[in-house]
Short mmCIF file of C-alpha atoms in Angstrom, two decimals:
data_model
loop_
_atom_site.label_atom_id
_atom_site.label_comp_id
_atom_site.label_asym_id
_atom_site.label_seq_id
_atom_site.Cartn_x
_atom_site.Cartn_y
_atom_site.Cartn_z
CA UNK D 1 5.63 -8.68 21.36
CA UNK D 2 2.39 -7.78 23.10
CA UNK D 3 -0.23 -5.26 22.07
CA UNK D 4 1.31 -2.41 24.09
CA UNK D 5 4.72 -3.05 22.54
CA UNK D 6 3.21 -3.19 19.05
CA UNK D 7 1.61 0.23 19.48
CA UNK D 8 4.75 1.70 21.06
CA UNK D 9 6.79 0.42 18.12
CA UNK D 10 4.30 1.85 15.64
CA UNK D 11 4.51 5.24 17.33
CA UNK D 12 8.27 5.46 17.08
CA UNK D 13 8.65 3.96 13.61
CA UNK D 14 5.76 4.15 11.16
CA UNK D 15 3.94 7.13 12.66
CA UNK D 16 7.15 9.06 13.28
CA UNK D 17 8.73 8.35 9.90
CA UNK D 18 5.42 8.59 8.07
CA UNK D 19 4.68 12.10 9.28
CA UNK D 20 1.64 11.63 11.50
CA UNK D 21 1.96 13.32 14.90
CA UNK D 22 -1.69 12.43 15.50
CA UNK D 23 -1.14 8.71 15.13
CA UNK D 24 2.10 8.89 17.08
CA UNK D 25 0.19 10.47 19.95
CA UNK D 26 -2.65 7.97 19.70
CA UNK D 27 -0.31 4.98 19.50
CA UNK D 28 1.66 6.15 22.53
CA UNK D 29 -1.63 6.60 24.34
CA UNK D 30 -2.84 3.07 23.56
CA UNK D 31 0.53 1.59 24.50
CA UNK D 32 0.30 3.17 27.95
CA UNK D 33 -3.38 2.24 28.47
CA UNK D 34 -3.99 -1.24 29.97
CA UNK D 35 -7.78 -0.87 29.54
CA UNK D 36 -7.53 -0.24 25.79
CA UNK D 37 -4.93 -2.99 25.35
CA UNK D 38 -7.23 -5.42 27.15
CA UNK D 39 -10.06 -4.55 24.77
CA UNK D 40 -7.77 -5.02 21.77
CA UNK D 41 -6.61 -8.36 23.13
CA UNK D 42 -10.15 -9.71 22.77
CA UNK D 43 -9.64 -9.48 18.99
CA UNK D 44 -7.70 -11.99 16.88
CA UNK D 45 -4.04 -10.98 16.56
CA UNK D 46 -4.33 -9.79 12.92
CA UNK D 47 -7.13 -7.42 13.99
CA UNK D 48 -5.07 -5.54 16.60
CA UNK D 49 -3.05 -3.46 14.14
CA UNK D 50 -2.69 0.26 14.95
CA UNK D 51 -3.66 1.28 11.41
CA UNK D 52 -6.83 -0.80 11.62
CA UNK D 53 -7.83 0.56 15.02
CA UNK D 54 -7.27 4.18 14.05
CA UNK D 55 -9.01 3.91 10.68
CA UNK D 56 -11.95 2.09 12.26
CA UNK D 57 -12.26 4.78 14.92
CA UNK D 58 -12.20 7.56 12.32
CA UNK D 59 -14.77 5.75 10.16
CA UNK D 60 -16.99 5.57 13.25
CA UNK D 61 -16.63 9.30 13.84
CA UNK D 62 -13.70 9.71 16.23
CA UNK D 63 -12.45 13.24 16.86
CA UNK D 64 -9.00 13.93 15.40
CA UNK D 65 -7.66 15.72 18.45
CA UNK D 66 -5.24 14.53 21.10
CA UNK D 67 -5.32 11.10 22.70
CA UNK D 68 -6.77 12.72 25.84
CA UNK D 69 -9.78 13.76 23.74
CA UNK D 70 -10.04 10.51 21.77
CA UNK D 71 -9.75 8.05 24.65
CA UNK D 72 -13.15 8.69 26.32
CA UNK D 73 -14.85 8.73 22.92
CA UNK D 74 -13.20 5.42 21.98
CA UNK D 75 -14.21 3.70 25.21
CA UNK D 76 -17.82 4.83 24.76
CA UNK D 77 -17.89 3.85 21.08
CA UNK D 78 -15.94 0.62 21.44
CA UNK D 79 -18.74 -1.74 20.29
CA UNK D 80 -19.05 0.16 17.00
CA UNK D 81 -15.29 0.43 16.51
CA UNK D 82 -14.82 -3.24 17.34
CA UNK D 83 -17.41 -4.22 14.73
CA UNK D 84 -15.54 -2.27 12.06
CA UNK D 85 -12.27 -3.92 13.09
CA UNK D 86 -13.81 -7.38 12.87
CA UNK D 87 -15.38 -6.77 9.45
CA UNK D 88 -12.65 -4.73 7.73
CA UNK D 89 -8.97 -5.13 7.03
CA UNK D 90 -6.14 -2.66 6.48
CA UNK D 91 -6.38 -2.07 2.73
CA UNK D 92 -4.60 1.21 2.13
CA UNK D 93 -4.65 1.74 -1.63
CA UNK D 94 -2.18 4.52 -2.34
CA UNK D 95 -2.04 5.29 -6.08
CA UNK D 96 1.07 7.43 -5.59
CA UNK D 97 3.05 4.24 -5.16
CA UNK D 98 2.76 3.91 -8.94
CA UNK D 99 5.25 6.80 -9.20
CA UNK D 100 7.84 4.83 -7.23
CA UNK D 101 7.23 1.63 -9.20
CA UNK D 102 7.26 3.34 -12.60
CA UNK D 103 11.05 3.68 -13.11
CA UNK D 104 11.37 -0.10 -12.94
CA UNK D 105 8.04 -1.02 -14.52
CA UNK D 106 8.58 1.27 -17.53
CA UNK D 107 11.91 -0.41 -18.27
CA UNK D 108 10.26 -3.78 -18.91
CA UNK D 109 10.10 -4.50 -22.63
CA UNK D 110 6.97 -5.34 -24.55
CA UNK D 111 3.33 -5.37 -23.56
CA UNK D 112 2.73 -5.99 -19.86
CA UNK D 113 0.12 -8.12 -18.12
CA UNK D 114 0.00 -6.49 -14.69
CA UNK D 115 -1.13 -8.44 -11.64
CA UNK D 116 -1.24 -7.07 -8.10
CA UNK D 117 -1.51 -9.17 -4.96
CA UNK D 118 -3.22 -7.42 -2.08
CA UNK D 119 -4.83 -5.18 -4.68
CA UNK D 120 -7.46 -3.57 -2.43
CA UNK D 121 -9.54 -1.54 -4.95
CA UNK D 122 -6.98 -1.89 -7.73
CA UNK D 123 -5.85 1.75 -7.88
CA UNK D 124 -2.23 0.70 -8.39
CA UNK D 125 -3.15 -1.35 -11.46
CA UNK D 126 -3.33 1.77 -13.65
CA UNK D 127 0.23 3.11 -13.95
CA UNK D 128 -0.36 3.67 -17.66
CA UNK D 129 -3.39 5.91 -17.04
CA UNK D 130 -1.81 8.39 -14.62
CA UNK D 131 0.38 11.45 -15.19
CA UNK D 132 3.58 11.90 -13.18
CA UNK D 133 5.49 14.93 -11.96
CA UNK D 134 9.03 14.02 -10.91
CA UNK D 135 11.27 16.44 -9.02
CA UNK D 136 15.03 15.84 -9.06
CA UNK D 137 17.46 16.86 -6.27
CA UNK D 138 18.59 19.86 -8.34
CA UNK D 139 15.03 21.15 -8.49
CA UNK D 140 14.40 20.01 -12.05
CA UNK D 141 10.83 18.95 -12.79
CA UNK D 142 9.78 16.40 -15.40
CA UNK D 143 6.18 15.66 -16.32
CA UNK D 144 5.25 12.37 -17.93
CA UNK D 145 1.81 11.78 -19.42
CA UNK D 146 0.09 8.73 -20.93
CA UNK D 147 0.29 8.45 -24.74
CA UNK D 148 -3.28 9.68 -25.17
CA UNK D 149 -2.68 12.87 -23.19
CA UNK D 150 -2.62 14.27 -19.65
CA UNK D 151 -4.48 12.32 -16.98
CA UNK D 152 -6.93 13.68 -14.43
CA UNK D 153 -4.63 12.01 -11.87
CA UNK D 154 -1.21 13.63 -11.42
CA UNK D 155 1.23 11.87 -9.10
CA UNK D 156 4.04 14.07 -7.69
CA UNK D 157 7.22 12.28 -6.62
CA UNK D 158 10.75 13.27 -5.66
CA UNK D 159 13.28 11.12 -7.51
CA UNK D 160 16.99 10.41 -7.19
CA UNK D 161 18.24 8.68 -10.32
CA UNK D 162 17.11 8.44 -13.94
CA UNK D 163 13.61 9.74 -14.59
CA UNK D 164 11.45 7.33 -16.61
CA UNK D 165 10.64 8.47 -20.13
CA UNK D 166 7.47 6.50 -20.79
CA UNK D 167 4.60 4.73 -19.10
CA UNK D 168 4.32 0.94 -19.51
CA UNK D 169 2.17 -0.65 -22.19
CA UNK D 170 -0.32 -2.44 -19.95
CA UNK D 171 -2.54 -4.63 -22.11
CA UNK D 172 -4.15 -6.67 -19.32
CA UNK D 173 -4.56 -6.09 -15.61
CA UNK D 174 -5.98 -8.02 -12.66
CA UNK D 175 -5.70 -8.16 -8.90
CA UNK D 176 -6.30 -10.54 -6.04
CA UNK D 177 -7.35 -9.66 -2.51
CA UNK D 178 -9.01 -11.42 0.40
CA UNK D 179 -11.76 -8.81 0.27
CA UNK D 180 -11.55 -6.59 -2.82
CA UNK D 181 -12.99 -3.10 -2.60
CA UNK D 182 -15.07 -1.38 -5.29
CA UNK D 183 -14.52 2.37 -5.67
CA UNK D 184 -18.03 2.65 -7.11
CA UNK D 185 -19.44 1.64 -3.69
CA UNK D 186 -19.67 4.63 -1.30
CA UNK D 187 -18.95 2.46 1.75
CA UNK D 188 -15.79 1.06 0.19
CA UNK D 189 -14.58 4.51 -0.83
CA UNK D 190 -15.28 5.81 2.68
CA UNK D 191 -13.12 3.02 4.11
CA UNK D 192 -10.27 3.84 1.71
CA UNK D 193 -10.43 7.48 2.81
CA UNK D 194 -10.48 6.52 6.51
CA UNK D 195 -7.23 4.61 5.94
CA UNK D 196 -5.44 7.81 4.86
CA UNK D 197 -3.62 9.34 7.84
CA UNK D 198 -5.15 12.56 9.23
CA UNK D 199 -2.36 14.94 8.23
CA UNK D 200 -2.12 13.60 4.66
CA UNK D 201 -4.92 15.68 3.16
CA UNK D 202 -3.15 15.82 -0.22
CA UNK D 203 -3.47 12.04 -0.46
CA UNK D 204 -7.26 12.29 -0.16
CA UNK D 205 -7.43 14.40 -3.32
CA UNK D 206 -5.25 11.94 -5.20
CA UNK D 207 -7.29 9.00 -3.94
CA UNK D 208 -10.58 10.55 -5.08
CA UNK D 209 -9.20 11.43 -8.50
CA UNK D 210 -7.81 7.92 -9.00
CA UNK D 211 -11.05 6.36 -7.78
CA UNK D 212 -13.01 8.43 -10.31
CA UNK D 213 -10.71 7.28 -13.12
CA UNK D 214 -10.82 3.63 -12.11
CA UNK D 215 -14.61 3.66 -11.68
CA UNK D 216 -14.92 4.35 -15.41
CA UNK D 217 -13.07 1.13 -16.28
CA UNK D 218 -13.02 -1.15 -13.20
CA UNK D 219 -10.29 -3.79 -13.00
CA UNK D 220 -10.70 -7.52 -12.73
CA UNK D 221 -10.40 -8.21 -9.01
CA UNK D 222 -10.46 -11.77 -7.73
CA UNK D 223 -11.43 -12.68 -4.18
CA UNK D 224 -8.93 -15.09 -2.74
CA UNK D 225 -5.70 -15.81 -0.92
CA UNK D 226 -2.65 -14.62 -2.83
CA UNK D 227 -0.79 -17.85 -2.13
CA UNK D 228 -3.52 -19.95 -3.76
CA UNK D 229 -5.01 -17.69 -6.42
CA UNK D 230 -1.96 -16.17 -8.07
CA UNK D 231 -1.02 -19.09 -10.36
CA UNK D 232 -4.51 -19.10 -11.89
CA UNK D 233 -4.33 -15.37 -12.58
CA UNK D 234 -0.94 -15.74 -14.21
CA UNK D 235 -2.28 -18.58 -16.35
CA UNK D 236 -5.13 -16.31 -17.51
CA UNK D 237 -2.79 -13.53 -18.66
CA UNK D 238 -2.16 -13.11 -22.41
CA UNK D 239 0.58 -15.43 -23.61
CA UNK D 240 2.31 -12.70 -25.64
CA UNK D 241 2.65 -10.28 -22.69
CA UNK D 242 5.27 -10.08 -19.97
CA UNK D 243 3.60 -10.95 -16.69
CA UNK D 244 4.51 -8.52 -13.91
CA UNK D 245 3.37 -9.37 -10.38
CA UNK D 246 3.57 -6.43 -7.99
CA UNK D 247 2.92 -6.00 -4.30
CA UNK D 248 3.10 -2.89 -2.12
CA UNK D 249 2.76 -3.13 1.66
CA UNK D 250 0.91 -6.42 1.23
CA UNK D 251 3.35 -9.09 2.38
CA UNK D 252 3.67 -7.40 5.78
CA UNK D 253 0.42 -9.09 6.75
CA UNK D 254 1.69 -12.61 6.00
CA UNK D 255 3.42 -14.89 8.47
CA UNK D 256 7.10 -15.67 7.96
CA UNK D 257 6.07 -18.99 6.43
CA UNK D 258 3.60 -17.22 4.15
CA UNK D 259 6.26 -14.80 2.91
CA UNK D 260 8.63 -17.66 2.18
CA UNK D 261 5.88 -19.54 0.36
CA UNK D 262 5.07 -16.49 -1.75
CA UNK D 263 8.74 -16.03 -2.69
CA UNK D 264 8.84 -19.70 -3.72
CA UNK D 265 5.67 -19.23 -5.78
CA UNK D 266 7.22 -16.28 -7.59
CA UNK D 267 10.42 -18.22 -8.25
CA UNK D 268 8.35 -20.95 -9.86
CA UNK D 269 6.39 -18.47 -11.97
CA UNK D 270 9.62 -16.90 -13.18
CA UNK D 271 10.82 -20.31 -14.36
CA UNK D 272 7.58 -21.43 -15.98
CA UNK D 273 6.11 -18.16 -17.27
CA UNK D 274 8.95 -15.65 -17.22
CA UNK D 275 7.05 -13.56 -14.68
CA UNK D 276 8.72 -10.48 -13.21
CA UNK D 277 8.23 -9.81 -9.49
CA UNK D 278 8.17 -6.21 -8.24
CA UNK D 279 8.02 -6.04 -4.46
CA UNK D 280 7.64 -2.76 -2.56
CA UNK D 281 7.68 -3.57 1.14
CA UNK D 282 8.94 -2.34 4.48
CA UNK D 283 12.54 -2.80 5.50
CA UNK D 284 11.90 -5.81 7.75
CA UNK D 285 9.33 -7.64 5.63
CA UNK D 286 11.70 -9.57 3.36
CA UNK D 287 15.00 -10.06 5.25
CA UNK D 288 16.71 -11.73 2.29
CA UNK D 289 16.05 -8.61 0.20
CA UNK D 290 17.20 -6.23 2.93
CA UNK D 291 20.40 -8.24 3.36
CA UNK D 292 21.37 -7.39 -0.24
CA UNK D 293 21.32 -3.63 0.38
CA UNK D 294 24.53 -1.60 0.69
CA UNK D 295 25.39 -0.68 4.27
CA UNK D 296 24.52 2.69 5.75
CA UNK D 297 21.14 3.26 4.10
CA UNK D 298 18.30 4.68 6.19
CA UNK D 299 15.30 2.34 6.55
CA UNK D 300 12.52 2.96 4.06
CA UNK D 301 10.44 0.72 1.83
CA UNK D 302 12.56 -1.43 -0.46
CA UNK D 303 11.60 -1.84 -4.10
CA UNK D 304 13.00 -5.09 -5.44
CA UNK D 305 12.90 -6.80 -8.81
CA UNK D 306 12.95 -10.58 -8.51
CA UNK D 307 14.35 -10.28 -5.00
CA UNK D 308 17.15 -7.82 -5.84
CA UNK D 309 16.87 -4.31 -4.33
CA UNK D 310 16.60 -1.63 -7.01
CA UNK D 311 15.31 1.42 -5.09
CA UNK D 312 14.31 2.85 -1.73
CA UNK D 313 10.83 4.35 -1.65
CA UNK D 314 8.58 6.37 0.62
CA UNK D 315 5.73 4.17 1.93
CA UNK D 316 3.13 6.53 0.47
CA UNK D 317 4.84 7.15 -2.85
CA UNK D 318 6.28 10.58 -2.15
CA UNK D 319 9.86 9.71 -3.15
CA UNK D 320 12.04 7.11 -4.83
CA UNK D 321 15.81 6.70 -4.69
CA UNK D 322 17.15 4.38 -7.35
CA UNK D 323 20.10 2.24 -6.35
#
């Protein structure tokens, strides 16, 4: 697929299903614009992602109107936008995903050593510090708080299936990322906010609240490639804790060979350390996982435990359907 096809596909899949008419309009505009596609083609392939372009443009001050308004601004500001795209990566750190992971994570016995690959700023490493508000299909609402009381971060989530009754006992946490972000740094927090889609203003409030909480007790974040650095992190985890390795919208950015290598790494860590793998990725990211789903399900993110699908989730943590 070329750049135009990538943006056209983004418009009719992620932007459409993710509820962003703005990004759908922009992506359609780029797809039909040979001049913009030619500029994007001067970048390395991993730097041509729609999310990266749009977040970089917004960080640089792009208007949030129609593509007809944005296009002339983008052409004039291209050197600045290009610099952001070359120096940043797509590192959306959506704490609401904790609400979709929690039903599976809370069912794991014993103390947990939680590790996230593609951790960004580590906001998803604190499922035990957030409060949750689950809404069932019948309209019932269940609030779940940490043991020491309500959190300043409340994560709303629609749920189909059993509602979790506790938060996990996380005794150790760490993350790995090619370029970890620090929520205490204004520039890093500004980038995290730019990555939130324009219409999702509620996510900005959640992001800021989670960033404030995490800034008071920053996680251990290691700079490195997840394929190389994960075994060392697992080895550093407490021996008496269950190691849980989680990833959300992180493996999408690996090649097919990289995804296979990561799955092999996790299989080895399950054998040698008893590690549990929680993967929350798009429908097409792990074909072997998708192939295990019942027929007739609408494409969403797939939450899997050790490669077996256990739930369908909204990419931004708004809903979870347990299988």
